[in-house]
PDB file of C-alpha atoms in Angstrom:
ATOM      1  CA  UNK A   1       0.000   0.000   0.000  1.00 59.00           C
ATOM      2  CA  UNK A   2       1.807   3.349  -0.888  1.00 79.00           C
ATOM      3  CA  UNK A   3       1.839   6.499   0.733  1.00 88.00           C
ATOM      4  CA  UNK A   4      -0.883   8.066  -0.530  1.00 90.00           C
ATOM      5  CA  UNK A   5      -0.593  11.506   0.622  1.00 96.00           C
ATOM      6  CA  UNK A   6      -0.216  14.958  -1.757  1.00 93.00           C
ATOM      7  CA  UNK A   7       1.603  17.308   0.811  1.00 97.00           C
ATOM      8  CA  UNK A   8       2.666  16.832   4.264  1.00 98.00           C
ATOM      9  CA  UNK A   9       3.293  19.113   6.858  1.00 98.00           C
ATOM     10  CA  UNK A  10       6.737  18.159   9.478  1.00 98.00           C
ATOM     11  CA  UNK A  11       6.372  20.209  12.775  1.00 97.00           C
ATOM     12  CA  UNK A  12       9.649  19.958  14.201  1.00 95.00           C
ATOM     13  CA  UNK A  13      12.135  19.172  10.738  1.00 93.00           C
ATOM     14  CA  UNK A  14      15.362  20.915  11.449  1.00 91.00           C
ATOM     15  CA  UNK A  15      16.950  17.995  12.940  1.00 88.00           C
ATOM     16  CA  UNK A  16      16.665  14.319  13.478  1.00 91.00           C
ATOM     17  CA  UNK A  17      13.816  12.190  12.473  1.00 95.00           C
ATOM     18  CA  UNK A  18      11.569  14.954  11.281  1.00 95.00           C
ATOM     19  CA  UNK A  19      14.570  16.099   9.113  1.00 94.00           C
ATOM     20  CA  UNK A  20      15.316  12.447   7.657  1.00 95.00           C
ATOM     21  CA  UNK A  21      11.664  11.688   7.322  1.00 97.00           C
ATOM     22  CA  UNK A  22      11.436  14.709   5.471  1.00 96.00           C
ATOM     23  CA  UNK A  23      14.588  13.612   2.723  1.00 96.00           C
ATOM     24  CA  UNK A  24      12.597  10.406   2.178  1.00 97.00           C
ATOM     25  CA  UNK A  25       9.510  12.542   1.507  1.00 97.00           C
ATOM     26  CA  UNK A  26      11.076  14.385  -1.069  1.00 96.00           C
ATOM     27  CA  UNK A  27      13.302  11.325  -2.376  1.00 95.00           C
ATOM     28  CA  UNK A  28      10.069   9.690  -3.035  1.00 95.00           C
ATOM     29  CA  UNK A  29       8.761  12.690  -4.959  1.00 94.00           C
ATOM     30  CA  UNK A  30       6.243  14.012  -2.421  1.00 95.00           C
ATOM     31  CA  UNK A  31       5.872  18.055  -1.921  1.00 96.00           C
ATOM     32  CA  UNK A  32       6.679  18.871   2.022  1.00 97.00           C
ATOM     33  CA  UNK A  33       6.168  22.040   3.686  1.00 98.00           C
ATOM     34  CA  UNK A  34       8.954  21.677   6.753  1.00 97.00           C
ATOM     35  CA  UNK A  35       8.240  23.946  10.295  1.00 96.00           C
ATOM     36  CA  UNK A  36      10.561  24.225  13.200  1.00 95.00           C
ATOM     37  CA  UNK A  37      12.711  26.861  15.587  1.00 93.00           C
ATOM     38  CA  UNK A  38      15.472  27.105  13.031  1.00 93.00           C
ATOM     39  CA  UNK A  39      15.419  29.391  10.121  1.00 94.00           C
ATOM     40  CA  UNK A  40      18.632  28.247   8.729  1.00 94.00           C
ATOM     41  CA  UNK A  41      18.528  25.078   9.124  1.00 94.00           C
ATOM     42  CA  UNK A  42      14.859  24.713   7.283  1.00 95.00           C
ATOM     43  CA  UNK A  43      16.588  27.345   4.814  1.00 94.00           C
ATOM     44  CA  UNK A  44      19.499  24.997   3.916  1.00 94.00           C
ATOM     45  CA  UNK A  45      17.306  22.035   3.304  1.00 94.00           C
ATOM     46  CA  UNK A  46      14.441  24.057   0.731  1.00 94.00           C
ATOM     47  CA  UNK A  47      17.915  24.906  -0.996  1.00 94.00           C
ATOM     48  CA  UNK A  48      18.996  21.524  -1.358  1.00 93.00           C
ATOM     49  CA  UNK A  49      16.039  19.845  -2.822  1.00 94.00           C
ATOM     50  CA  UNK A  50      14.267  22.937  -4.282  1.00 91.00           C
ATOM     51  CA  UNK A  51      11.243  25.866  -3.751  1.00 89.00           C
ATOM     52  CA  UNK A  52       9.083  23.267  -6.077  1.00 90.00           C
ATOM     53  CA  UNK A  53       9.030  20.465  -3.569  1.00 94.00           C
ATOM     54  CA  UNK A  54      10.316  22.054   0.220  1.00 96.00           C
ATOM     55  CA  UNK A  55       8.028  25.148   1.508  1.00 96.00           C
ATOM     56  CA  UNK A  56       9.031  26.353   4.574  1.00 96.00           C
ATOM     57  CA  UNK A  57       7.685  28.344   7.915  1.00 96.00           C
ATOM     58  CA  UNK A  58       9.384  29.406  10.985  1.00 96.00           C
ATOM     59  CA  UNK A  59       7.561  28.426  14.396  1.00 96.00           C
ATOM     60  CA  UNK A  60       8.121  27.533  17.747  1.00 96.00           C
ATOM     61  CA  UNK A  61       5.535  25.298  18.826  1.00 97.00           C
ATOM     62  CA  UNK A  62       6.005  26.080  22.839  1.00 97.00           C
ATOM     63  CA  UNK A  63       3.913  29.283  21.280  1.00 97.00           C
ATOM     64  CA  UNK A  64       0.700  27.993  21.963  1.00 98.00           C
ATOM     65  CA  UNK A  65      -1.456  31.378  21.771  1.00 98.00           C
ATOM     66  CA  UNK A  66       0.276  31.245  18.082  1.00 98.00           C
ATOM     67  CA  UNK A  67      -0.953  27.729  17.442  1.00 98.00           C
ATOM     68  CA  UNK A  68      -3.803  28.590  15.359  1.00 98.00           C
ATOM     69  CA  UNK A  69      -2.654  31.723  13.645  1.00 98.00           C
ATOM     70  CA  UNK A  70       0.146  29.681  12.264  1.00 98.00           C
ATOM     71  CA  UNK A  71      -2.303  26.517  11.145  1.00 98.00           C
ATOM     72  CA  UNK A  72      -4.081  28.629   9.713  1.00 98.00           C
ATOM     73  CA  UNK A  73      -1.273  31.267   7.577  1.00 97.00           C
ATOM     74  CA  UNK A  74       0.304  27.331   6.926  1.00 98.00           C
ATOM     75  CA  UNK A  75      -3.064  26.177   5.386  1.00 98.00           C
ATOM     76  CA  UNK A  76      -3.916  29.371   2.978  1.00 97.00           C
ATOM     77  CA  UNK A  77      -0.549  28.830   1.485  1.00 96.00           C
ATOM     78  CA  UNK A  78      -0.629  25.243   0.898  1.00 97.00           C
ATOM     79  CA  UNK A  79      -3.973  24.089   1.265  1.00 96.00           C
ATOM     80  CA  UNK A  80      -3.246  20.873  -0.609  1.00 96.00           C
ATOM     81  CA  UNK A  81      -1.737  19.288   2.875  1.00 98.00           C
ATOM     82  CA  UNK A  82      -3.336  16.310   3.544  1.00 98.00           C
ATOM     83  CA  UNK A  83      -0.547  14.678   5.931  1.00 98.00           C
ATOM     84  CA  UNK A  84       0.144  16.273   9.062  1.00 98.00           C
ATOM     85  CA  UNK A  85       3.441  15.007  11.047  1.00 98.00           C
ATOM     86  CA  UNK A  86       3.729  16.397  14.009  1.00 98.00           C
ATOM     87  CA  UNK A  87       7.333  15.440  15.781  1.00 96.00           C
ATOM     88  CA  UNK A  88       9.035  18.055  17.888  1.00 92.00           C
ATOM     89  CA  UNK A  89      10.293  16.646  21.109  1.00 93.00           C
ATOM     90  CA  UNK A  90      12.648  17.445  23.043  1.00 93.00           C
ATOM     91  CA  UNK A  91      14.395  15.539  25.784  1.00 92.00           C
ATOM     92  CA  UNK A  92      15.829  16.346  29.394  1.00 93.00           C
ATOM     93  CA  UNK A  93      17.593  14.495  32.740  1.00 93.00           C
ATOM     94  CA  UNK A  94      15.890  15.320  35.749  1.00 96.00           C
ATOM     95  CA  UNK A  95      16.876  13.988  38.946  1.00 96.00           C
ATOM     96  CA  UNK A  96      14.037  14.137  41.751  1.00 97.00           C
ATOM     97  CA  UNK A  97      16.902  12.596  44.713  1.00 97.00           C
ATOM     98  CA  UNK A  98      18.304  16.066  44.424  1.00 97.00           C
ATOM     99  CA  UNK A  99      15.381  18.576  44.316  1.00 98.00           C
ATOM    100  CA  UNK A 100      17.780  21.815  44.430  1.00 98.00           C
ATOM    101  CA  UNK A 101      19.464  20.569  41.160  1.00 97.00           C
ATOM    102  CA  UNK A 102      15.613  20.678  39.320  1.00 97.00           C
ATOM    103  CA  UNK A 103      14.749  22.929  36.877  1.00 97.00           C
ATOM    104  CA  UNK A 104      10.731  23.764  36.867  1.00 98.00           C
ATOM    105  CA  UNK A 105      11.398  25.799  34.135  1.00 98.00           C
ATOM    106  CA  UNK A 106      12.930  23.660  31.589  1.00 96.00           C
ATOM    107  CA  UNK A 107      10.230  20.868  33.324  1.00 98.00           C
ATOM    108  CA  UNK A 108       7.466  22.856  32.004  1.00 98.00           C
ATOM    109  CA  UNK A 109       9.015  23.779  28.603  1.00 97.00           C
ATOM    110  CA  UNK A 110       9.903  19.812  27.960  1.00 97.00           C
ATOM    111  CA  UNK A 111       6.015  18.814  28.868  1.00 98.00           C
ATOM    112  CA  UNK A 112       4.499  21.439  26.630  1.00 98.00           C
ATOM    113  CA  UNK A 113       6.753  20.546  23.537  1.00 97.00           C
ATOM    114  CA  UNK A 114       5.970  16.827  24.229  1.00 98.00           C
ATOM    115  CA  UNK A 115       2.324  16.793  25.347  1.00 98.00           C
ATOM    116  CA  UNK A 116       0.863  20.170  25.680  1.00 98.00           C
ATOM    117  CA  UNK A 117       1.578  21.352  21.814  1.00 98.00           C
ATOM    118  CA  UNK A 118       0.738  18.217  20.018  1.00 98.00           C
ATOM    119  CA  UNK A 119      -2.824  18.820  21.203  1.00 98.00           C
ATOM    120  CA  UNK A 120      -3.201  22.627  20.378  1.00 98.00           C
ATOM    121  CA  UNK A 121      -2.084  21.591  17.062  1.00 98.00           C
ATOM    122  CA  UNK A 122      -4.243  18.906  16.598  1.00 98.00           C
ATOM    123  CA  UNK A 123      -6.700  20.863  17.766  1.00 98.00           C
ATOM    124  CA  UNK A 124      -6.038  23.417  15.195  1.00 98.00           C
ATOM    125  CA  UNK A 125      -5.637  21.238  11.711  1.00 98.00           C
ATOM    126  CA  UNK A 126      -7.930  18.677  12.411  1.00 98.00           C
ATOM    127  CA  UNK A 127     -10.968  20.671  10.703  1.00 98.00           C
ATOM    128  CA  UNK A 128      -8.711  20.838   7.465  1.00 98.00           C
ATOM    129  CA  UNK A 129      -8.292  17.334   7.186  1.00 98.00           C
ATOM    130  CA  UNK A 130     -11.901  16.245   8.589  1.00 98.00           C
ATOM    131  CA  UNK A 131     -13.004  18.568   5.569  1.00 97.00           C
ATOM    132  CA  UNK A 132     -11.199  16.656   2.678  1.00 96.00           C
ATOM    133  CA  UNK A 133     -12.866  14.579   0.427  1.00 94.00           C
ATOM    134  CA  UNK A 134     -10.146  12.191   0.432  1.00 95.00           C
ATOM    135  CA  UNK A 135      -8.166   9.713   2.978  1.00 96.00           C
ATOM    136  CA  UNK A 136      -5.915  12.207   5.371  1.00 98.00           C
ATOM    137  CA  UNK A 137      -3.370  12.089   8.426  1.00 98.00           C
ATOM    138  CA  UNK A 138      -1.925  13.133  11.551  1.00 98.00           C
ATOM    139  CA  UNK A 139       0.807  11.381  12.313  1.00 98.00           C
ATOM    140  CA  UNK A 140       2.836  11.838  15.904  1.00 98.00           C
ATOM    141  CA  UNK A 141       6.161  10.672  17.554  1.00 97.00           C
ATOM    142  CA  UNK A 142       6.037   9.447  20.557  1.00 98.00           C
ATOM    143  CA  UNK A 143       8.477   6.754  22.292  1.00 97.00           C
ATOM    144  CA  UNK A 144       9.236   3.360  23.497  1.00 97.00           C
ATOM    145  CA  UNK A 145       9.152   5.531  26.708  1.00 96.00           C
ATOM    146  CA  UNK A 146       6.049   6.092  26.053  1.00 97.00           C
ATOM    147  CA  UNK A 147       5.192   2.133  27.099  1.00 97.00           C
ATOM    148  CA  UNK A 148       7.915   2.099  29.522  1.00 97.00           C
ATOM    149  CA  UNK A 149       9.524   4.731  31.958  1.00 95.00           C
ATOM    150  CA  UNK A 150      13.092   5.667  32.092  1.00 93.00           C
ATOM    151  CA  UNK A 151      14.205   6.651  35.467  1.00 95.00           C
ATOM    152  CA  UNK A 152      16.667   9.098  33.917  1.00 93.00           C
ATOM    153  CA  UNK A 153      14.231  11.027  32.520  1.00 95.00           C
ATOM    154  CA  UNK A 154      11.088  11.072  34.187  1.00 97.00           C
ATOM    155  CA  UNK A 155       9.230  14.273  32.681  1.00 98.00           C
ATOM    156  CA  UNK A 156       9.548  12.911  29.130  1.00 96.00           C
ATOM    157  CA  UNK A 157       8.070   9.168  29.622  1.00 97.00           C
ATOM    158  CA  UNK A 158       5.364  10.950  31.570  1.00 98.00           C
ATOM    159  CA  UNK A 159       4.502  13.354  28.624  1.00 98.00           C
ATOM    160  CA  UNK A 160       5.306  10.413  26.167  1.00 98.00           C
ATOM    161  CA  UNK A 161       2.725   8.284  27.624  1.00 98.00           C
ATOM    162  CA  UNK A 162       0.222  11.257  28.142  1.00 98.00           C
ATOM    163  CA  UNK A 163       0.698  12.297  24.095  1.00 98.00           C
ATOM    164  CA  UNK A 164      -0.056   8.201  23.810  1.00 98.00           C
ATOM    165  CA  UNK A 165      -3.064   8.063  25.398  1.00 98.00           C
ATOM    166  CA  UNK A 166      -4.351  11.202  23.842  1.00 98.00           C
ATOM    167  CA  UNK A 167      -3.884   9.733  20.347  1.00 98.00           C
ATOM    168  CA  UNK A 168      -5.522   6.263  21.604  1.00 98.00           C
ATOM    169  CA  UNK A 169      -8.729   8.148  22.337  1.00 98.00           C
ATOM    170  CA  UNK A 170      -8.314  10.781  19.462  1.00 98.00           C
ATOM    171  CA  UNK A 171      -8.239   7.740  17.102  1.00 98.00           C
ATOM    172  CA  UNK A 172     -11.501   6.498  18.347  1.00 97.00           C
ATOM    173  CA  UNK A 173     -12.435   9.737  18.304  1.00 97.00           C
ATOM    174  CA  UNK A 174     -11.805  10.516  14.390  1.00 97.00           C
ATOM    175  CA  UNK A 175     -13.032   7.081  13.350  1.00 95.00           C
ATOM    176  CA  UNK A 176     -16.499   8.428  14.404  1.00 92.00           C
ATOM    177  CA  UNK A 177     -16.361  11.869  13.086  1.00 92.00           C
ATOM    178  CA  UNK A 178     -16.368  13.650   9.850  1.00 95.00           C
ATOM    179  CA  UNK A 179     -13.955  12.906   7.109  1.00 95.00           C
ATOM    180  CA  UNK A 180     -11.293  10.130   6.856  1.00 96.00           C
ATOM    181  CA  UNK A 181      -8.570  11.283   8.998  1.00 98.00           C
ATOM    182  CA  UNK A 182      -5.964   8.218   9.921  1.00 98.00           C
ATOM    183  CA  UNK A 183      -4.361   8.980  13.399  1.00 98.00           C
ATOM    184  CA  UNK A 184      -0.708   7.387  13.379  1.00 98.00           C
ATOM    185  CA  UNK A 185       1.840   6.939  15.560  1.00 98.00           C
ATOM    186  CA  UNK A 186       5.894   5.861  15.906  1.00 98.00           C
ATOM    187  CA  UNK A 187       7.225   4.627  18.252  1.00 98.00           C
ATOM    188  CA  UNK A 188      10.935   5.411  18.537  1.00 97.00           C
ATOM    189  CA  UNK A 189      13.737   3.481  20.585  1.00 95.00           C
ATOM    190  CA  UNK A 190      17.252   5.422  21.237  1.00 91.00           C
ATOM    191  CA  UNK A 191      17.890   6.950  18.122  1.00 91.00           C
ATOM    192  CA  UNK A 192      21.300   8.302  17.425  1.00 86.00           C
ATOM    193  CA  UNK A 193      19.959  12.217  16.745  1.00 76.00           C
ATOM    194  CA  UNK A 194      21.035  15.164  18.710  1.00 62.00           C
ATOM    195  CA  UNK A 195      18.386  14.489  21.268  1.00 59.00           C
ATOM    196  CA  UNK A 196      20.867  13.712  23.923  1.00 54.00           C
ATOM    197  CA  UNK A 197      23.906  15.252  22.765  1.00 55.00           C
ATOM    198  CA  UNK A 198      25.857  17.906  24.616  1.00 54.00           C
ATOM    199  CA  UNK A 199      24.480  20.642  24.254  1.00 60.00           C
ATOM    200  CA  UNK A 200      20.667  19.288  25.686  1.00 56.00           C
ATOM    201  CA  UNK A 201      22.378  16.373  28.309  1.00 56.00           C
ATOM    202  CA  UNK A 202      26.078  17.939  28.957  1.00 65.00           C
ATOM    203  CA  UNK A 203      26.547  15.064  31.123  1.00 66.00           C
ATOM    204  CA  UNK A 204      26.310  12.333  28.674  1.00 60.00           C
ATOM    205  CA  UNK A 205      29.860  11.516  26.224  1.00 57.00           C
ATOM    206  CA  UNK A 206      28.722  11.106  22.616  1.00 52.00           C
ATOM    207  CA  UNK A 207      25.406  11.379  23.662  1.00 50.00           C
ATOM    208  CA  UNK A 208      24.347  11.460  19.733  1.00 58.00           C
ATOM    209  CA  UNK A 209      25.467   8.185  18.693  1.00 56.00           C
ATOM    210  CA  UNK A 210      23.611   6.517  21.479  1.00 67.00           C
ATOM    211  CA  UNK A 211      20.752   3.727  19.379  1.00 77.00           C
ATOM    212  CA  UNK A 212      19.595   3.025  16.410  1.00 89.00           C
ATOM    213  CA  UNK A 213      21.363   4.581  13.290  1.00 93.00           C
ATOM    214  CA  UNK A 214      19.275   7.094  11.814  1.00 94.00           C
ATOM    215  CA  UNK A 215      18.995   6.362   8.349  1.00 94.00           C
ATOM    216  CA  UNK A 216      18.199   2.853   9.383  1.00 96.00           C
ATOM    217  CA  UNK A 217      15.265   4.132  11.699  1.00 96.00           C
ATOM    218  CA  UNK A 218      13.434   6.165   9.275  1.00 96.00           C
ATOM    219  CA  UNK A 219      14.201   3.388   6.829  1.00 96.00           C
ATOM    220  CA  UNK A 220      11.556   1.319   8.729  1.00 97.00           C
ATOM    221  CA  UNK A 221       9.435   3.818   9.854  1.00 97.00           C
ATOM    222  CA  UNK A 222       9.311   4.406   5.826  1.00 97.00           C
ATOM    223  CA  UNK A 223       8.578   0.505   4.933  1.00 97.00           C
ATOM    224  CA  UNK A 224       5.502   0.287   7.482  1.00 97.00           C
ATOM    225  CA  UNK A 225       4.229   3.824   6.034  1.00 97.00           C
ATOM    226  CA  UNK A 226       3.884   2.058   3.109  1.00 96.00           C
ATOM    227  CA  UNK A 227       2.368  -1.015   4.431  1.00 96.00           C
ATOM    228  CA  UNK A 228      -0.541   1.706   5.955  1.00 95.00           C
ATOM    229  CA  UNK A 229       0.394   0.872   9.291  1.00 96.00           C
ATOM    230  CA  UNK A 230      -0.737   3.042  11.920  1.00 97.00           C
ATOM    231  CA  UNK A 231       0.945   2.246  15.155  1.00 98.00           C
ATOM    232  CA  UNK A 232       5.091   2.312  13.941  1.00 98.00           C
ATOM    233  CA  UNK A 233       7.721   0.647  16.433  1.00 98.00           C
ATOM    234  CA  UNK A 234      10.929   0.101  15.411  1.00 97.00           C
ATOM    235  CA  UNK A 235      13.957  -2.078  16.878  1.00 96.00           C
ATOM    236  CA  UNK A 236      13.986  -2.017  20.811  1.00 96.00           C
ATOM    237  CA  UNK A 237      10.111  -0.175  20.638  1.00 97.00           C
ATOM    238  CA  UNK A 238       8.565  -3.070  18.692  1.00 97.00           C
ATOM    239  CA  UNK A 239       9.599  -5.666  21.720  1.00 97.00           C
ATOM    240  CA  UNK A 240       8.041  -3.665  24.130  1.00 97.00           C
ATOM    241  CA  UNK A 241       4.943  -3.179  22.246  1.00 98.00           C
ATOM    242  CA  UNK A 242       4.466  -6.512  21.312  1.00 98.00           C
ATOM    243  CA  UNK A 243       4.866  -7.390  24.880  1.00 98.00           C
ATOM    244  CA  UNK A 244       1.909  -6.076  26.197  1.00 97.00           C
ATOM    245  CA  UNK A 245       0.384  -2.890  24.341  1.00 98.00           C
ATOM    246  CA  UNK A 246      -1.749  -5.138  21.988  1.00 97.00           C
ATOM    247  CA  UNK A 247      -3.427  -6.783  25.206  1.00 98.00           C
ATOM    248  CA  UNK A 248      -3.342  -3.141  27.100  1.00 97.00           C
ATOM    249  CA  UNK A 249      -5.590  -1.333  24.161  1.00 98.00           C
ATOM    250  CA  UNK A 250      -7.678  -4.847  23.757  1.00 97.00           C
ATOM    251  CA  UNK A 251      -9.080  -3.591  27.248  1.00 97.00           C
ATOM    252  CA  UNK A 252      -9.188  -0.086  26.293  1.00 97.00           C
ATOM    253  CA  UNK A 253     -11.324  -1.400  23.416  1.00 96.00           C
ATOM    254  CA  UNK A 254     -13.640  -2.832  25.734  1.00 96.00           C
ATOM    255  CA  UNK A 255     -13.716  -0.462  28.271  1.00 95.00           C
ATOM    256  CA  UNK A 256     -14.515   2.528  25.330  1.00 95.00           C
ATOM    257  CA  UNK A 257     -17.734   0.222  24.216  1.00 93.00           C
ATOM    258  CA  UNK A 258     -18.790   0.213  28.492  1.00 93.00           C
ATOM    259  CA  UNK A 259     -18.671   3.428  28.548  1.00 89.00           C
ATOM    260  CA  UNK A 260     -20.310   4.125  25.679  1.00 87.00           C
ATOM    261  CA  UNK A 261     -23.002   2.137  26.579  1.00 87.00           C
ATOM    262  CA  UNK A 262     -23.335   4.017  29.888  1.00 87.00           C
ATOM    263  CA  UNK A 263     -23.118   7.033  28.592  1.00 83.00           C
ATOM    264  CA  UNK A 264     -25.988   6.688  26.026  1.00 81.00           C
ATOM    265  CA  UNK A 265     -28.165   5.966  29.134  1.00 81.00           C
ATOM    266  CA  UNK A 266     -27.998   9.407  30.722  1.00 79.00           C
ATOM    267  CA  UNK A 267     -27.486  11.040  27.515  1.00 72.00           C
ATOM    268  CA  UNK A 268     -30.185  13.887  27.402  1.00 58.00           C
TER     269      UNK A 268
END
């Protein structure tokens, strides 16, 4: 099954996996439109590949007032998207056995760009793609952390496993609604990007050649794209998925129909 998309939107593509799924996109000759905090990073890539297939916009998504002025200024210039990818993460060491050393701050910055964000956006181009007359997506990143904690980092599992649940129910959600909206999501192991290099976790040597190669990530993540798959774990993610998520959203399955059952009772 190909990827049957005309344009697709990357939130977050200046680095990483949003910037490698992005060189697949355009390898496979599919028009992008690439967002993120960089200007000259999204700058160098249009140049590479082209203004005919790379549109880009500037935006910090921890601007959530600016959420849906910038869905909107992003859809009147390329209202052909029908693929929304929404990816920027960011990751952080907090250590809870030494309270003085914890930055509230930086805390509240990580859960917005993880958790907080992804919703306004959703929020803000799901109309678009409920409206098409045609099969559409929104596709997130999450993490094997989302399934399972990591004691080193504490803040992003938790806002890992909150964006999780939020797309469980927002799938269920969509399936009932208007349009044809597929709701995807990868799940990434350690991935050798500059999520934990230096500069973001000084305390870690060669933080960015910690997991999976890149190339080889996005490789896969490409492969079950095409296969229409809509829950994507790769290497180290896929064990842990398989080892109990199936089973986990089997009983979220059931307990949705309960409750909607209940709820149709006291309905008004």
């Amino acid at each position: 099954m190909p990827f049957n998309y005309s344009q697709v939107l990357i939130i977050g593509a200046t680095s990483g996996i949003g910037r490698a799924l992005a060189t697949t996109l355009v390898q496979n000759n599919i028009s992008i439109v690439i967002t993120g905090r960089r200007e000259a990073n999204l700058n160098e890539f249009a140049a590479q590949y082209g203004p005919d297939k790379v549109k880009t916009k500037v935006f910090d998504v921890t601007n959530l007032e600016k959420i849906p002025q910038f869905a909107s200024e992003v859809l009147a210039e390329n209202p052909q998207i029908d693929f929304v990818f929404v990816n920027s993460g960011i990751q952080r060491p907090f250590d809870f056995s030494q309270p003085a050393t914890v930055d509230l701050g930086i805390f509240d910055q990580e859960l917005v760009t993880n958790y907080t964000a992804p919703v306004y956006l959703s929020k803000a181009f799901l109309p678009h793609l409920q409206a098409q007359n045609k099969p559409t997506g929104l596709m997130f990143t999450t993490s094997q952390m989302a399934l399972v904690p990591m004691m080193r980092c504490p803040n992003y599992g938790a806002s890992k496993s909150a964006l999780h649940h939020f797309i469980l129910a927002l799938r269920t959600q969509v399936s009932e609604g208007p349009g044809n909206v597929k709701v995807l999501e990868i799940f990434p192991p350690a991935v050798q990007t500059e999520l934990h290099d230096a500069k973001h976790q000084p305390d870690l040597k060669d933080g960015h050649l910690i997991g999976m190669p890149l190339d080889e990530f996005v490789g896969e993540v490409w492969r079950q794209l095409q296969q229409g798959e809509e829950q994507i774990a790769v290497g180290s993610a896929k064990e842990i998925f398989d080892a109990f998520e199936p089973k986990r959203q089997e009983l979220y399955a059931g307990m949705t129909a309960q409750l909607n059952v209940l709820i149709k009772q006291f309905l008004v």
